Coordinates of N, CA, C and O in Angstrom, one line a residue:
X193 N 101.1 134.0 76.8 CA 100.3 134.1 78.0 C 100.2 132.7 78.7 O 99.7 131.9 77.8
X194 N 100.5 132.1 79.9 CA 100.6 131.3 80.9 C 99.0 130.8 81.5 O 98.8 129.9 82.3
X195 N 98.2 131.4 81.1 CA 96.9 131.8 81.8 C 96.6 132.4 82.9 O 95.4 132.5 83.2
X196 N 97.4 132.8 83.5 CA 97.5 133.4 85.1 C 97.5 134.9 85.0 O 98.3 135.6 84.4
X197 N 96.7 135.2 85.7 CA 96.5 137.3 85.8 C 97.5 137.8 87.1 O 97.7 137.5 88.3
X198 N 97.8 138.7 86.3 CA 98.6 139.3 87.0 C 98.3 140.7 88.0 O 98.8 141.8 87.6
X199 N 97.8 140.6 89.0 CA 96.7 141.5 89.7 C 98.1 142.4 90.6 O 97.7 143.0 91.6
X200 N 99.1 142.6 90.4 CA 100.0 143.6 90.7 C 100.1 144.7 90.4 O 100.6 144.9 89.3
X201 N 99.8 145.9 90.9 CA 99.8 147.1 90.1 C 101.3 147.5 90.0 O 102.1 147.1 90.8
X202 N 101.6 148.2 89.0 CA 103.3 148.5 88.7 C 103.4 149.7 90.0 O 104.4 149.6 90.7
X203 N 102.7 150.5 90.4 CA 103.5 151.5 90.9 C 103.7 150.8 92.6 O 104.2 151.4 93.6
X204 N 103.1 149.3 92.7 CA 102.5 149.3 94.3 C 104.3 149.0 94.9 O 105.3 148.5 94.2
X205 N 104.2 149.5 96.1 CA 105.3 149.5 97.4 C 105.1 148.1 98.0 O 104.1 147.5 98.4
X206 N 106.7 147.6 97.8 CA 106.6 146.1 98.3 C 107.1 146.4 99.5 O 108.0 147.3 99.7
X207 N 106.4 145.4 100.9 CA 107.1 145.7 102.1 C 108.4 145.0 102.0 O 108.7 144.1 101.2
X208 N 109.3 145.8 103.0 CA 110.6 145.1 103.1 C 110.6 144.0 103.4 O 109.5 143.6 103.6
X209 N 111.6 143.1 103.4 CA 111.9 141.7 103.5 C 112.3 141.6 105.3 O 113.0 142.2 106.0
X210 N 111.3 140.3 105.6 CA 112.0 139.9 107.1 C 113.5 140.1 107.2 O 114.2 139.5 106.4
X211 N 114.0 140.8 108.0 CA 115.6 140.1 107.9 C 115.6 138.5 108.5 O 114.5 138.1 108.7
X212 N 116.3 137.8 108.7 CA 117.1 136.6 108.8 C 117.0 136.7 109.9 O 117.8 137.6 110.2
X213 N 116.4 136.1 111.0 CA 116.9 135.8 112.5 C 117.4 134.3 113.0 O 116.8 133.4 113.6
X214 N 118.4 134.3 112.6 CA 118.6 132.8 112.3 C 119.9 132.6 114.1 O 120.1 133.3 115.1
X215 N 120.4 131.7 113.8 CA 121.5 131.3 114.6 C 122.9 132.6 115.0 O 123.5 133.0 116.0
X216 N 122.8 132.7 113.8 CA 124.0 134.2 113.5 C 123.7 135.4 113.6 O 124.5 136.2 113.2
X217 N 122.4 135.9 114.2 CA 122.2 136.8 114.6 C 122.7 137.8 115.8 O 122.9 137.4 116.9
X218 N 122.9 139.0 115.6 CA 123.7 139.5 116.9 C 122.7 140.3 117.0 O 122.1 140.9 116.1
X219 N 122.3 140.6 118.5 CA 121.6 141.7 119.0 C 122.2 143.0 118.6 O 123.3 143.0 118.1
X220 N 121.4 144.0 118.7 CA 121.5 145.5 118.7 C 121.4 146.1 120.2 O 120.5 145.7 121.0
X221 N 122.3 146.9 120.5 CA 122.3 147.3 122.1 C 121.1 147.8 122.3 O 121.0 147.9 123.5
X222 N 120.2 148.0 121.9 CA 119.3 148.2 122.7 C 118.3 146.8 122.6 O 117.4 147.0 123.4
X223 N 118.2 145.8 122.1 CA 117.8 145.0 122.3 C 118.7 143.9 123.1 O 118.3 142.7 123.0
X224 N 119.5 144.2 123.6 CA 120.9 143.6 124.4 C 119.8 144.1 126.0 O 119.3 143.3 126.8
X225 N 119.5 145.8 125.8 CA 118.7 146.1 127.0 C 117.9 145.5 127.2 O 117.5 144.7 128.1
X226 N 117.6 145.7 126.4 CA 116.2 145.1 126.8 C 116.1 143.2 127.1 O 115.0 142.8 127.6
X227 N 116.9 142.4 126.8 CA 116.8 141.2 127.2 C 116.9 141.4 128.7 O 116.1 141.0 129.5
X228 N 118.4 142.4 129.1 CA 118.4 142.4 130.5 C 117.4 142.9 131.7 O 117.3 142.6 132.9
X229 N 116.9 143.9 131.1 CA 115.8 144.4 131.5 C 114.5 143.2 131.9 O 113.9 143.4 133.0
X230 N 114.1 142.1 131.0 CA 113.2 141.3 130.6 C 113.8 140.4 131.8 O 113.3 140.3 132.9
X231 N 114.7 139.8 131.5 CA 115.2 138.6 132.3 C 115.2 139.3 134.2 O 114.6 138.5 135.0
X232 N 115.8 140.4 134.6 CA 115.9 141.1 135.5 C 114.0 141.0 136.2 O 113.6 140.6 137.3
X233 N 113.6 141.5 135.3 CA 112.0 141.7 135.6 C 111.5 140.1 135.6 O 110.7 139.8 136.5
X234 N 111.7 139.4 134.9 CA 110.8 138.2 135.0 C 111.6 137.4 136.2 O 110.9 136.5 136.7
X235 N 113.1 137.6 136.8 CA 113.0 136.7 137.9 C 112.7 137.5 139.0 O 112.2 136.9 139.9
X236 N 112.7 139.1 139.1 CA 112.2 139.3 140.6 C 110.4 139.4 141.0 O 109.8 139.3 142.1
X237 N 109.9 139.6 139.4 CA 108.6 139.5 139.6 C 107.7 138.4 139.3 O 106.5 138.4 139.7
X238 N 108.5 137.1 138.4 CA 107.8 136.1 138.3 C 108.1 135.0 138.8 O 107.2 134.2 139.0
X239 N 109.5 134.8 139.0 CA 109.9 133.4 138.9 C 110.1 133.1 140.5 O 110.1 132.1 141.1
X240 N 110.3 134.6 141.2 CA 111.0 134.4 142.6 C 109.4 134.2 143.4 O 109.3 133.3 144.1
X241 N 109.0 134.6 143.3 CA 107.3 135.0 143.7 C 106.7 133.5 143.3 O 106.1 132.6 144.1
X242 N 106.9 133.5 142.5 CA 105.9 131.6 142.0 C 106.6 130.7 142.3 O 105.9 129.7 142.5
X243 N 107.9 130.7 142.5 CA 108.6 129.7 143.6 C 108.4 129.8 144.6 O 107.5 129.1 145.0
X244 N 108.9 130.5 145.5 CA 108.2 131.3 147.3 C 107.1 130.7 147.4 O 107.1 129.8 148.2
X245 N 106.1 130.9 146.7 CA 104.5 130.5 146.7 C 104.2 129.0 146.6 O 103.4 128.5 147.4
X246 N 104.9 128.2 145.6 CA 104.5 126.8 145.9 C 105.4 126.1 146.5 O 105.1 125.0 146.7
X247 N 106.6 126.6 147.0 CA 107.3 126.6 148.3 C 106.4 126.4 149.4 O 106.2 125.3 150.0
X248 N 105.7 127.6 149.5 CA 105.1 127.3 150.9 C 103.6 127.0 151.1 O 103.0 127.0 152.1
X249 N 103.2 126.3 149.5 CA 101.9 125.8 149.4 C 102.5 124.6 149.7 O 102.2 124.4 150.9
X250 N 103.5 123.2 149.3 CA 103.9 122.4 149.4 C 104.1 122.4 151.0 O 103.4 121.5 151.6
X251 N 104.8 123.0 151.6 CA 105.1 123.1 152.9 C 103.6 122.8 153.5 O 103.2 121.8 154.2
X252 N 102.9 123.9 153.0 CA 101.6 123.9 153.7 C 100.3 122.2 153.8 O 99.6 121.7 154.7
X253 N 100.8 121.8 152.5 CA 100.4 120.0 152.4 C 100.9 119.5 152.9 O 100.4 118.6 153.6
X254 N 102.3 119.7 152.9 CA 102.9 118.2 154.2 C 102.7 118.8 155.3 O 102.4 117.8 155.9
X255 N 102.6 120.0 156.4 CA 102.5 120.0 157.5 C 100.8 119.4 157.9 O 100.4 118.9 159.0
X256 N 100.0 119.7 156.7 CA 98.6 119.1 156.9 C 98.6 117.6 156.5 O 97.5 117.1 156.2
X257 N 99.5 116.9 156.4 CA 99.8 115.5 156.3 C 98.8 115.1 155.3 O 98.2 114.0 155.4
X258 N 98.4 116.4 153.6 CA 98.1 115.9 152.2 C 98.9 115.2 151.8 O 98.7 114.0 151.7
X259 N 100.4 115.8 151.4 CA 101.8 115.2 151.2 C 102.9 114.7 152.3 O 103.5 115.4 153.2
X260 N 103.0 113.7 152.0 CA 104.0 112.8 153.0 C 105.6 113.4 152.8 O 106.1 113.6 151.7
X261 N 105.9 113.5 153.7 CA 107.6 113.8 153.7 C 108.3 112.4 153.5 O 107.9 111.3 153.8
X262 N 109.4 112.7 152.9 CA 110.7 111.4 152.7 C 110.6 111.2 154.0 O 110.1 111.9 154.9
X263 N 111.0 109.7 154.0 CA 111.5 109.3 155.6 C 113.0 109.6 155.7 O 113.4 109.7 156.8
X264 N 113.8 109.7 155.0 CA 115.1 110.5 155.1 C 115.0 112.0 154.8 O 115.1 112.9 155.6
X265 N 115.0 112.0 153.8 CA 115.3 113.5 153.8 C 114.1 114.8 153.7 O 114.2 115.9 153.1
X266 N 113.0 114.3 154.7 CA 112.2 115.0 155.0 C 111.3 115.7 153.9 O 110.7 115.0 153.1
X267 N 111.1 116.9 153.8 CA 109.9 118.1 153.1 C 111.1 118.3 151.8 O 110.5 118.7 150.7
X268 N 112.7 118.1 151.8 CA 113.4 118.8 150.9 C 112.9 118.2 149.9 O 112.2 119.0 149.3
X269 N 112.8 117.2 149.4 CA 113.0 116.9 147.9 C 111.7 117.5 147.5 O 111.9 118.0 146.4
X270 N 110.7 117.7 147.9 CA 109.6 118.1 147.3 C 109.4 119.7 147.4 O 109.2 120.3 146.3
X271 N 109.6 120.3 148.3 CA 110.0 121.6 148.3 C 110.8 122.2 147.4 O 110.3 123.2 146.9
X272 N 112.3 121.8 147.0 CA 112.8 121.7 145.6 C 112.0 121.7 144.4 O 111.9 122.6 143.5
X273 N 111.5 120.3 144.4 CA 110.7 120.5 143.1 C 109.8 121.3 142.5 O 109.5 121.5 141.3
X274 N 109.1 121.7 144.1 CA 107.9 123.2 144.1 C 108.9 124.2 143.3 O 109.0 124.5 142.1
X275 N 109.7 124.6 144.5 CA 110.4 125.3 143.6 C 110.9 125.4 142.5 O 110.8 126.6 142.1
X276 N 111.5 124.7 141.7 CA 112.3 124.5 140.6 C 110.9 125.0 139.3 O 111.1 125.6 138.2
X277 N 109.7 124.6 139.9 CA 108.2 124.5 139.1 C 107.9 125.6 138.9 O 107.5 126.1 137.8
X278 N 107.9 126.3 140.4 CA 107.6 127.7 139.9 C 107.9 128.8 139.1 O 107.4 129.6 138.2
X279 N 109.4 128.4 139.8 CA 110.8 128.9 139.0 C 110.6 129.1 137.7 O 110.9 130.2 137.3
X280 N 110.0 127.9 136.6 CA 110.0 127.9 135.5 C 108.5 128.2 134.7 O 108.3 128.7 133.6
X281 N 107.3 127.7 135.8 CA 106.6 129.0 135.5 C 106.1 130.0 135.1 O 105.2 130.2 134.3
X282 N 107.1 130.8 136.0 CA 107.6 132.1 136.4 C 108.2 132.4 134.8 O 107.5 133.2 134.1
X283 N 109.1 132.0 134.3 CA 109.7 132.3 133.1 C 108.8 132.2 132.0 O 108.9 132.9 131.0
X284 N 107.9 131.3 132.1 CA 107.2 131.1 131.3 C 106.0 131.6 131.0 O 105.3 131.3 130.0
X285 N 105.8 132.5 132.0 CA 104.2 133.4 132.3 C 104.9 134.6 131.8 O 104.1 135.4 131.3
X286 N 106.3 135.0 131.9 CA 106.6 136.2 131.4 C 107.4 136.6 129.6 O 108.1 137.6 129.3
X287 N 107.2 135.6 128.8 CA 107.6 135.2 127.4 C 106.7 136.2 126.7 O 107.2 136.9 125.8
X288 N 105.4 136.2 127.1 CA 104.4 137.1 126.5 C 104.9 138.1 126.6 O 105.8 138.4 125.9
X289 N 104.6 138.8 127.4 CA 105.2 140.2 128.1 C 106.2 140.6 127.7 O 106.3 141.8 127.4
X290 N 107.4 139.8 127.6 CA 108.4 140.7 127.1 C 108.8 140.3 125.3 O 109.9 140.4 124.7
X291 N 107.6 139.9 124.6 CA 107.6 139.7 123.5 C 106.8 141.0 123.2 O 106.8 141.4 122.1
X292 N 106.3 141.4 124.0 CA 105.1 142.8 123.4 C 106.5 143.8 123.5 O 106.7 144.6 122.6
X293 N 107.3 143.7 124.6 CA 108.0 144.7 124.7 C 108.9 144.6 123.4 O 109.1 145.7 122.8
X294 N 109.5 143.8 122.9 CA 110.3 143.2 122.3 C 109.4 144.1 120.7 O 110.0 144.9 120.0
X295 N 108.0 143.6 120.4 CA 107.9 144.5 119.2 C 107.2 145.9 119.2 O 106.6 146.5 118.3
X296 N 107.5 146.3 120.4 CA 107.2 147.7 120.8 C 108.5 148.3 120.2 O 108.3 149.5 119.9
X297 N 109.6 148.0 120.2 CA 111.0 148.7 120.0 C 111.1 148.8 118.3 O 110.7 148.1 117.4
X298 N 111.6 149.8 118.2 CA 111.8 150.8 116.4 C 113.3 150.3 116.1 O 114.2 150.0 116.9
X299 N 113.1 150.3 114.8 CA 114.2 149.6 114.3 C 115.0 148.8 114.9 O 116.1 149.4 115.1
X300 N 114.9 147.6 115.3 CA 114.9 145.9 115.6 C 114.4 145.4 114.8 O 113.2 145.5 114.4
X301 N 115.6 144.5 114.4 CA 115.2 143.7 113.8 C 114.1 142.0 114.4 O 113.2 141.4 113.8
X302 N 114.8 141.9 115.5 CA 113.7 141.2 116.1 C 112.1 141.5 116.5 O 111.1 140.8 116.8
X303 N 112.3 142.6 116.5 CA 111.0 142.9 117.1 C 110.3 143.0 115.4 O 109.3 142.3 115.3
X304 N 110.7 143.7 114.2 CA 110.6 143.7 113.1 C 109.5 141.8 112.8 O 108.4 141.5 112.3
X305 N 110.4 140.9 113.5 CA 110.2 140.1 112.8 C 109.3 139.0 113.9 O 109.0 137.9 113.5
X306 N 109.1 139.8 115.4 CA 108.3 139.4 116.3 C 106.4 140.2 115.7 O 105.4 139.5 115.9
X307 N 106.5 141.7 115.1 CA 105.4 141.4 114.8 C 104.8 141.4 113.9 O 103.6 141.7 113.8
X308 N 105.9 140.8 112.9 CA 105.3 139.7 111.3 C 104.8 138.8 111.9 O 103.7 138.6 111.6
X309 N 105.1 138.1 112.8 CA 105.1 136.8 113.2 C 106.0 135.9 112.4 O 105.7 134.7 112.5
X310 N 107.1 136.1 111.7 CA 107.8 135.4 111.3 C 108.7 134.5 112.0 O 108.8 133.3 111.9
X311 N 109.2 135.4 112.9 CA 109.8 134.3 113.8 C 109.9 133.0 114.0 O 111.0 132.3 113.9
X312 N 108.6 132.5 114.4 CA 108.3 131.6 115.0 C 108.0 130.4 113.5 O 108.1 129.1 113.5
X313 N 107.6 131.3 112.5 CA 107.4 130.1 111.1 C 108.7 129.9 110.5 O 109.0 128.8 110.2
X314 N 109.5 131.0 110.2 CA 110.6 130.7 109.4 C 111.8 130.2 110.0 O 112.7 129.7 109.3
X315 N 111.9 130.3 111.3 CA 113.0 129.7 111.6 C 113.3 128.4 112.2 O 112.8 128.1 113.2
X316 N 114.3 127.4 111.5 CA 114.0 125.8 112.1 C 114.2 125.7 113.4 O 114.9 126.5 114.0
X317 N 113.5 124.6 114.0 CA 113.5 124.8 115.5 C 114.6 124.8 116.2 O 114.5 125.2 117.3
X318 N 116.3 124.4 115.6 CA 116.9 124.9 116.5 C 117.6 126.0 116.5 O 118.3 126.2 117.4
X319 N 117.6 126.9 115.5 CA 118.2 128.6 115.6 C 116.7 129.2 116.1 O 116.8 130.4 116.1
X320 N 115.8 128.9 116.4 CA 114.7 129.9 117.6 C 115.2 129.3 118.7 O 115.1 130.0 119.7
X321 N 115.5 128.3 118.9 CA 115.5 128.2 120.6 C 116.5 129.4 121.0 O 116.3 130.0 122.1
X322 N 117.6 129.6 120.1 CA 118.9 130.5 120.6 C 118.6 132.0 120.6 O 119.4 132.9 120.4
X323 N 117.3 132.2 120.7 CA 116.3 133.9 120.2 C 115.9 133.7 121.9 O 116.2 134.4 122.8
X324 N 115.0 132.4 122.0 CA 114.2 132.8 123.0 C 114.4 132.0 124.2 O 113.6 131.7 125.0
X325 N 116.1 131.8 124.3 CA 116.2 131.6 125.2 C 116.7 133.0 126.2 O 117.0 133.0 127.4
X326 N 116.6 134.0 125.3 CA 116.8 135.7 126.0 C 115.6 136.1 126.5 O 115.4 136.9 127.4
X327 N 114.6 135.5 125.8 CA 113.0 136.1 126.1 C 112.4 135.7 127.4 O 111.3 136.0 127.4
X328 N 113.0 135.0 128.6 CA 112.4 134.7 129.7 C 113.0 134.3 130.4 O 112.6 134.0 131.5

């Protein structure tokens, strides 16, 4: 005897094992859909909309002389940058959202392992960036 109790019951059901979402992972067609679905929906509903918007809030400061225009190249460079801001955002207000969707879906493995919460602990930071960069 080691000293240690063994509080296991023999008949108990072990859950399955996370699969592996690593670098070498291939989608399953329907989680193929659903990225495009996700991505489709997050630029016409988040990213285009929150760009547009501080588009024309920026616009709206420099014509009220809050923000000063380039003396060359006028309202553009900052308008850009609104945009580019929103842009990303926009992608990034919709990561949630299609992560619910993501473990809403039956047999996926991602989604399997979106709601362990594994994901995000077992994988080293650079085989998750190549997951979620589908997610927004």
């Amino acid at each position: 005897m080691n000293g240690r109790a063994d509080f296991r019951e023999p008949n108990a059901q072990v859950s399955r094992p996370i699969p592996d979402i690593g670098g070498g992972y291939i989608p399953t067609e329907e989680e193929w859909r659903l990225f495009a679905e996700c991505h489709e929906e997050c630029f016409w509903f988040r990213s285009v909309p929150l760009a547009a918007t501080s588009m024309l809030i920026t616009q709206g400061l420099i014509s009220k002389g809050i923000l000063s225009s380039h003396p060359k190249y006028g309202s553009i460079p900052k308008l850009l940058f609104a945009c580019i801001v929103g842009y990303f955002a926009g992608k990034l207000s919709y990561v949630k959202t299609c992560q619910e969707k993501f473990k809403k879906l039956e047999n996926s493995p991602l989604g399997e392992a979106l709601r362990s919460g594994e994901l995000r602990r077992s994988s080293p930071p650079g085989q998750s960036k190549q997951i979620w960069r589908y997610l927004g």
